[in-house]
Amino acid sequence: ELRTAEQQKVEIMRAIARDARLIVMDEPTAALTRAESRRLLEIIRQLAAAGTSVLLISHYLDEVLAVCDTVTVMRNGRIVRTAPAANETEQSLVNAMVGRDVSLEYPPKTPPPPDAPTVLEVRGLSRRGAIEDVSLSIRAGEIVGLAGLVGSGRTEVARAIFGADPVEGGEILLDGKPVRVRGPRGASRLGIALLPESRKEQGLVMMRSVRENVTLSTLPEFAAAGLVSRRRERARTQELGRDLAIRASSVDAPVSTLSGGNQQKVLFAKWLVRPPRVLIADEPTRGVDVGAKRQIHELIRELAARGMAVLLISSELEEVLGLSHRVLVMRRGRIAASYSSEEATMERVMAAAFATERAEVTT
C-alpha cells in the first residue's frame, strides 16, 4: 500500500532499529526528498560516531563525499579506485566510474518549433484523495517537467494519464481530440507510454529475459499465424540494444542480471519497439550510475527532438530544470505553479512546492 518513498523510509528505520555493528545502505536516498536525505546523512554520521560501521552504496556523489571517510569506485564488477573521500571530487569519481571523461552538465536544450502542435492535453483531471483539477498540455518536441515534494501527486498524475488508476473527472485529448484511456493497454494503443517510478515492481519482469521484456507489450508485431517469431524478437531487441548501448551478455539473459542503468534502458527499449507519441518518464534515472544517467538524459532529449511529447517527473530538481522546456510544480494534488525554462530556478520551484510563493499557473 505504501508508495516507493515510504517503503524506503521503513527499510531504513528497520535497519537502524536492529542496532547492528555493520549497516549496508544501498541507494538509501533514491526515493527521498532533499530534506529527508539530509536528515538521513546526519543519522549516518551519528551512527558512525557511535561506533557503527556503515557501507553506503550510492550514485549521489555529493552525498558520498559529504558523509564518507573512504570512497571505493567499482567498474564492470571490479574495484578501480579506493581513496580518502577528502582527496576526491565529483568529477574525479565520475571519470573513475566510467573510465573516461564525462561531462556533468546537461545536454543543450533545443526548443520545439514555434508552430509545434499540442500532442497531449489534460483538462481538470481529478481522483479523490490523489489529484484535483489537474490541467496541462505538451507540444510535439517539448519536455515538460513535473516537480513537487514526495506525495504531491506527481506519480498519481502519470498513472491517471496512462490509465493505470481510475479518474473521477476531467478529460484527456490527443491531437486536439478527446480520447478515453481504457487502462494501460488502451494507453499503449493510443501512443502513450509510461516509464514507472519503480522499474523492478512496475516496469520489468525481472526473471524474464531482456528479449521478453523488450517485446512484451508488442508481441503481435512478432507473430504470424499465432506463433511468435523468436528470430524476429531477437533481431529487434539486438537493434534497440545497439541503439541504446544496452550492456548484456545476451538478449536471452535475465534482465535481473543487468545493472540498474541497463535495466532502465531495457524499459526504454520496450516502448521504442513502437515509438509512442507521448512518453511519461517517472524517475527515469533513479538508481543508475553517472554514465547511464548521462545517456538517459541524451536519449530523452533525442526523443523530444524527434517530435515526441515528454512528461518528465523526477525527485532530482536539477534534472527537471536541466532537461525541461517548461516546469510545472505540484502541491497537495494540484498544479501550483508553472515556469518557462528561463523562469524556472531551484529557489522558485522549491518555494512553490512549499507554498511560500504564489505563482501564476499557465499550463
Coordinates of N, CA and C in Angstrom, one line a residue, residues 34-127:
R34 N 15.1 16.1 -0.6 CA 16.3 16.6 -0.2 C 16.4 16.8 1.3
A35 N 15.3 17.2 1.9 CA 15.3 17.4 3.4 C 15.4 16.0 4.1
E36 N 14.7 15.0 3.6 CA 14.8 13.7 4.1 C 16.2 13.1 4.0
S37 N 16.8 13.4 2.8 CA 18.2 12.9 2.5 C 19.2 13.5 3.5
R38 N 19.0 14.8 3.7 CA 20.0 15.5 4.7 C 19.8 14.9 6.1
R39 N 18.6 14.6 6.5 CA 18.4 14.0 7.8 C 19.0 12.7 7.9
L40 N 18.9 11.8 6.8 CA 19.5 10.5 6.8 C 21.0 10.6 6.9
L41 N 21.6 11.5 6.2 CA 23.0 11.7 6.2 C 23.5 12.1 7.7
E42 N 22.7 12.9 8.3 CA 23.0 13.2 9.7 C 23.0 12.0 10.6
I43 N 22.0 11.1 10.4 CA 21.9 9.9 11.1 C 23.1 9.0 10.9
I44 N 23.5 8.9 9.6 CA 24.7 8.1 9.3 C 25.9 8.6 10.0
R45 N 26.1 9.9 10.1 CA 27.2 10.4 10.8 C 27.1 10.0 12.3
Q46 N 25.9 10.1 12.9 CA 25.8 9.8 14.3 C 26.0 8.3 14.5
L47 N 25.6 7.5 13.6 CA 25.9 6.0 13.8 C 27.3 5.7 13.7
A48 N 28.0 6.4 12.8 CA 29.5 6.2 12.7 C 30.2 6.7 13.9
A49 N 29.8 7.8 14.4 CA 30.4 8.4 15.6 C 30.2 7.5 16.9
A50 N 29.1 6.7 16.8 CA 28.8 5.8 18.0 C 29.5 4.5 17.8
G51 N 30.2 4.3 16.7 CA 31.0 3.0 16.5 C 30.4 2.1 15.5
T52 N 29.3 2.4 14.9 CA 28.7 1.5 13.8 C 29.4 1.8 12.5
S53 N 29.7 0.7 11.9 CA 30.3 0.8 10.5 C 29.2 0.8 9.5
V54 N 29.3 1.7 8.5 CA 28.3 1.9 7.5 C 28.9 1.8 6.1
L55 N 28.3 0.9 5.3 CA 28.7 0.8 3.9 C 27.6 1.4 3.1
L56 N 28.0 2.6 2.5 CA 27.0 3.3 1.7 C 27.2 3.1 0.3
I57 N 26.2 2.6 -0.4 CA 26.3 2.4 -1.9 C 25.3 3.5 -2.5
S58 N 25.9 4.4 -3.3 CA 25.1 5.5 -3.8 C 25.7 6.0 -5.1
H59 N 24.8 6.5 -6.0 CA 25.2 7.2 -7.2 C 25.1 8.7 -7.0
Y60 N 24.7 9.2 -5.8 CA 24.7 10.6 -5.5 C 26.1 11.0 -4.9
L61 N 26.9 11.5 -5.8 CA 28.3 11.7 -5.4 C 28.5 12.8 -4.4
D62 N 27.6 13.8 -4.4 CA 27.7 14.8 -3.4 C 27.5 14.3 -2.0
E63 N 26.5 13.3 -1.9 CA 26.3 12.7 -0.6 C 27.4 11.8 -0.2
V64 N 28.0 11.1 -1.1 CA 29.1 10.2 -0.8 C 30.3 11.0 -0.2
L65 N 30.6 12.1 -0.9 CA 31.7 13.0 -0.5 C 31.4 13.7 0.8
A66 N 30.1 13.9 1.1 CA 29.8 14.7 2.3 C 29.8 13.8 3.6
V67 N 29.6 12.5 3.4 CA 29.4 11.7 4.6 C 30.5 10.6 4.8
C68 N 31.2 10.2 3.7 CA 32.1 9.1 3.8 C 33.5 9.5 4.1
D69 N 34.2 8.5 4.8 CA 35.6 8.7 5.1 C 36.5 8.2 4.0
T70 N 36.1 7.1 3.4 CA 36.8 6.4 2.3 C 35.8 6.1 1.2
V71 N 36.3 6.3 -0.1 CA 35.5 6.0 -1.2 C 36.1 4.9 -2.1
T72 N 35.3 4.0 -2.5 CA 35.7 2.9 -3.4 C 34.9 3.0 -4.6
V73 N 35.5 3.0 -5.8 CA 34.8 3.0 -7.1 C 34.9 1.7 -7.8
M74 N 33.8 1.2 -8.2 CA 33.7 -0.1 -9.0 C 33.3 0.2 -10.4
R75 N 33.9 -0.6 -11.3 CA 33.5 -0.5 -12.8 C 33.6 -1.9 -13.3
N76 N 32.5 -2.3 -14.0 CA 32.4 -3.7 -14.6 C 32.8 -4.8 -13.6
G77 N 32.3 -4.6 -12.3 CA 32.4 -5.7 -11.4 C 33.8 -5.7 -10.7
R78 N 34.6 -4.7 -10.9 CA 36.0 -4.6 -10.3 C 36.2 -3.3 -9.6
I79 N 37.0 -3.4 -8.5 CA 37.4 -2.2 -7.8 C 38.5 -1.5 -8.6
V80 N 38.2 -0.2 -9.0 CA 39.2 0.5 -9.8 C 39.9 1.6 -9.0
R81 N 39.3 2.0 -7.8 CA 39.9 3.0 -7.0 C 39.4 3.0 -5.6
T82 N 40.3 3.2 -4.6 CA 40.0 3.4 -3.2 C 40.8 4.5 -2.7
A83 N 40.2 5.5 -2.1 CA 41.0 6.7 -1.7 C 40.2 7.4 -0.6
P84 N 40.9 8.2 0.2 CA 40.2 9.1 1.2 C 39.2 10.0 0.4
A85 N 38.0 10.1 1.0 CA 37.0 11.0 0.3 C 37.5 12.4 0.2
A86 N 38.3 12.8 1.2 CA 38.8 14.2 1.1 C 39.6 14.5 -0.1
N87 N 40.2 13.4 -0.7 CA 41.1 13.6 -1.8 C 40.3 13.6 -3.2
E88 N 39.0 13.4 -3.1 CA 38.3 13.2 -4.4 C 37.3 14.3 -4.6
T89 N 36.9 14.5 -5.9 CA 35.9 15.4 -6.3 C 34.8 14.6 -7.1
E90 N 33.7 15.3 -7.3 CA 32.6 14.6 -8.1 C 33.1 14.2 -9.5
Q91 N 33.9 15.1 -10.1 CA 34.4 14.8 -11.4 C 35.4 13.7 -11.4
S92 N 36.3 13.6 -10.4 CA 37.2 12.5 -10.4 C 36.5 11.2 -10.2
L93 N 35.5 11.2 -9.4 CA 34.7 9.9 -9.2 C 34.0 9.5 -10.5
V94 N 33.4 10.5 -11.2 CA 32.7 10.2 -12.4 C 33.7 9.6 -13.4
N95 N 34.9 10.2 -13.6 CA 35.8 9.7 -14.5 C 36.3 8.3 -14.2
A96 N 36.4 8.0 -12.9 CA 36.8 6.7 -12.5 C 35.7 5.6 -12.7
M97 N 34.5 6.1 -12.5 CA 33.4 5.1 -12.7 C 33.2 4.7 -14.2
V98 N 33.3 5.6 -15.1 CA 33.1 5.3 -16.5 C 34.3 5.1 -17.3
G99 N 35.5 5.3 -16.7 CA 36.8 5.1 -17.4 C 37.1 6.1 -18.4
R100 N 36.4 7.2 -18.4 CA 36.7 8.3 -19.4 C 36.2 9.6 -18.8
D101 N 36.5 10.7 -19.5 CA 36.0 12.0 -19.0 C 34.5 12.1 -19.4
V102 N 33.6 12.4 -18.5 CA 32.2 12.6 -18.8 C 31.8 13.9 -18.2
S103 N 31.1 14.7 -19.0 CA 30.6 16.0 -18.5 C 29.5 15.8 -17.5
L104 N 29.5 16.6 -16.5 CA 28.4 16.6 -15.5 C 27.3 17.6 -15.9
E105 N 27.5 18.3 -17.0 CA 26.5 19.2 -17.5 C 25.3 18.5 -18.2
Y106 N 24.2 19.1 -18.3 CA 23.1 18.6 -19.1 C 23.2 18.9 -20.5
P107 N 22.8 18.0 -21.4 CA 22.9 18.3 -22.9 C 22.1 19.5 -23.2
P108 N 22.6 20.3 -24.2 CA 21.9 21.6 -24.6 C 20.4 21.4 -25.0
K109 N 19.6 22.4 -24.6 CA 18.2 22.3 -24.9 C 17.9 22.8 -26.3
T110 N 17.1 22.1 -27.0 CA 16.6 22.5 -28.3 C 15.1 22.7 -28.2
P111 N 14.7 24.0 -28.2 CA 13.3 24.2 -28.0 C 12.4 23.7 -29.2
P112 N 11.2 23.3 -28.9 CA 10.3 22.8 -30.0 C 10.0 24.0 -31.0
P113 N 9.7 23.7 -32.2 CA 9.4 24.8 -33.2 C 8.2 25.6 -32.7
P114 N 8.2 26.9 -33.0 CA 7.1 27.8 -32.5 C 5.7 27.3 -32.9
D115 N 5.6 26.6 -34.1 CA 4.4 26.1 -34.6 C 4.1 24.6 -34.2
A116 N 4.9 24.1 -33.3 CA 4.7 22.7 -32.9 C 3.3 22.5 -32.4
P117 N 2.6 21.5 -32.8 CA 1.2 21.3 -32.4 C 1.2 20.7 -31.0
T118 N 0.1 20.9 -30.3 CA -0.1 20.3 -29.0 C -0.5 18.8 -29.2
V119 N 0.3 17.9 -28.6 CA 0.0 16.5 -28.7 C -0.9 16.0 -27.6
L120 N -0.5 16.3 -26.4 CA -1.3 15.9 -25.2 C -1.9 17.0 -24.5
E121 N -3.1 17.0 -24.1 CA -3.8 18.0 -23.3 C -4.6 17.3 -22.3
V122 N -4.5 17.7 -21.0 CA -5.2 17.2 -19.9 C -6.0 18.3 -19.3
R123 N -7.3 18.1 -19.1 CA -8.2 19.1 -18.6 C -8.9 18.6 -17.3
G124 N -8.7 19.3 -16.2 CA -9.4 19.0 -15.0 C -9.4 17.6 -14.5
L125 N -8.3 16.9 -14.6 CA -8.1 15.5 -14.2 C -8.2 15.5 -12.7
S126 N -9.1 14.6 -12.1 CA -9.3 14.5 -10.7 C -9.5 13.1 -10.3
R127 N -9.0 12.8 -9.1 CA -9.2 11.5 -8.4 C -9.2 11.7 -6.9

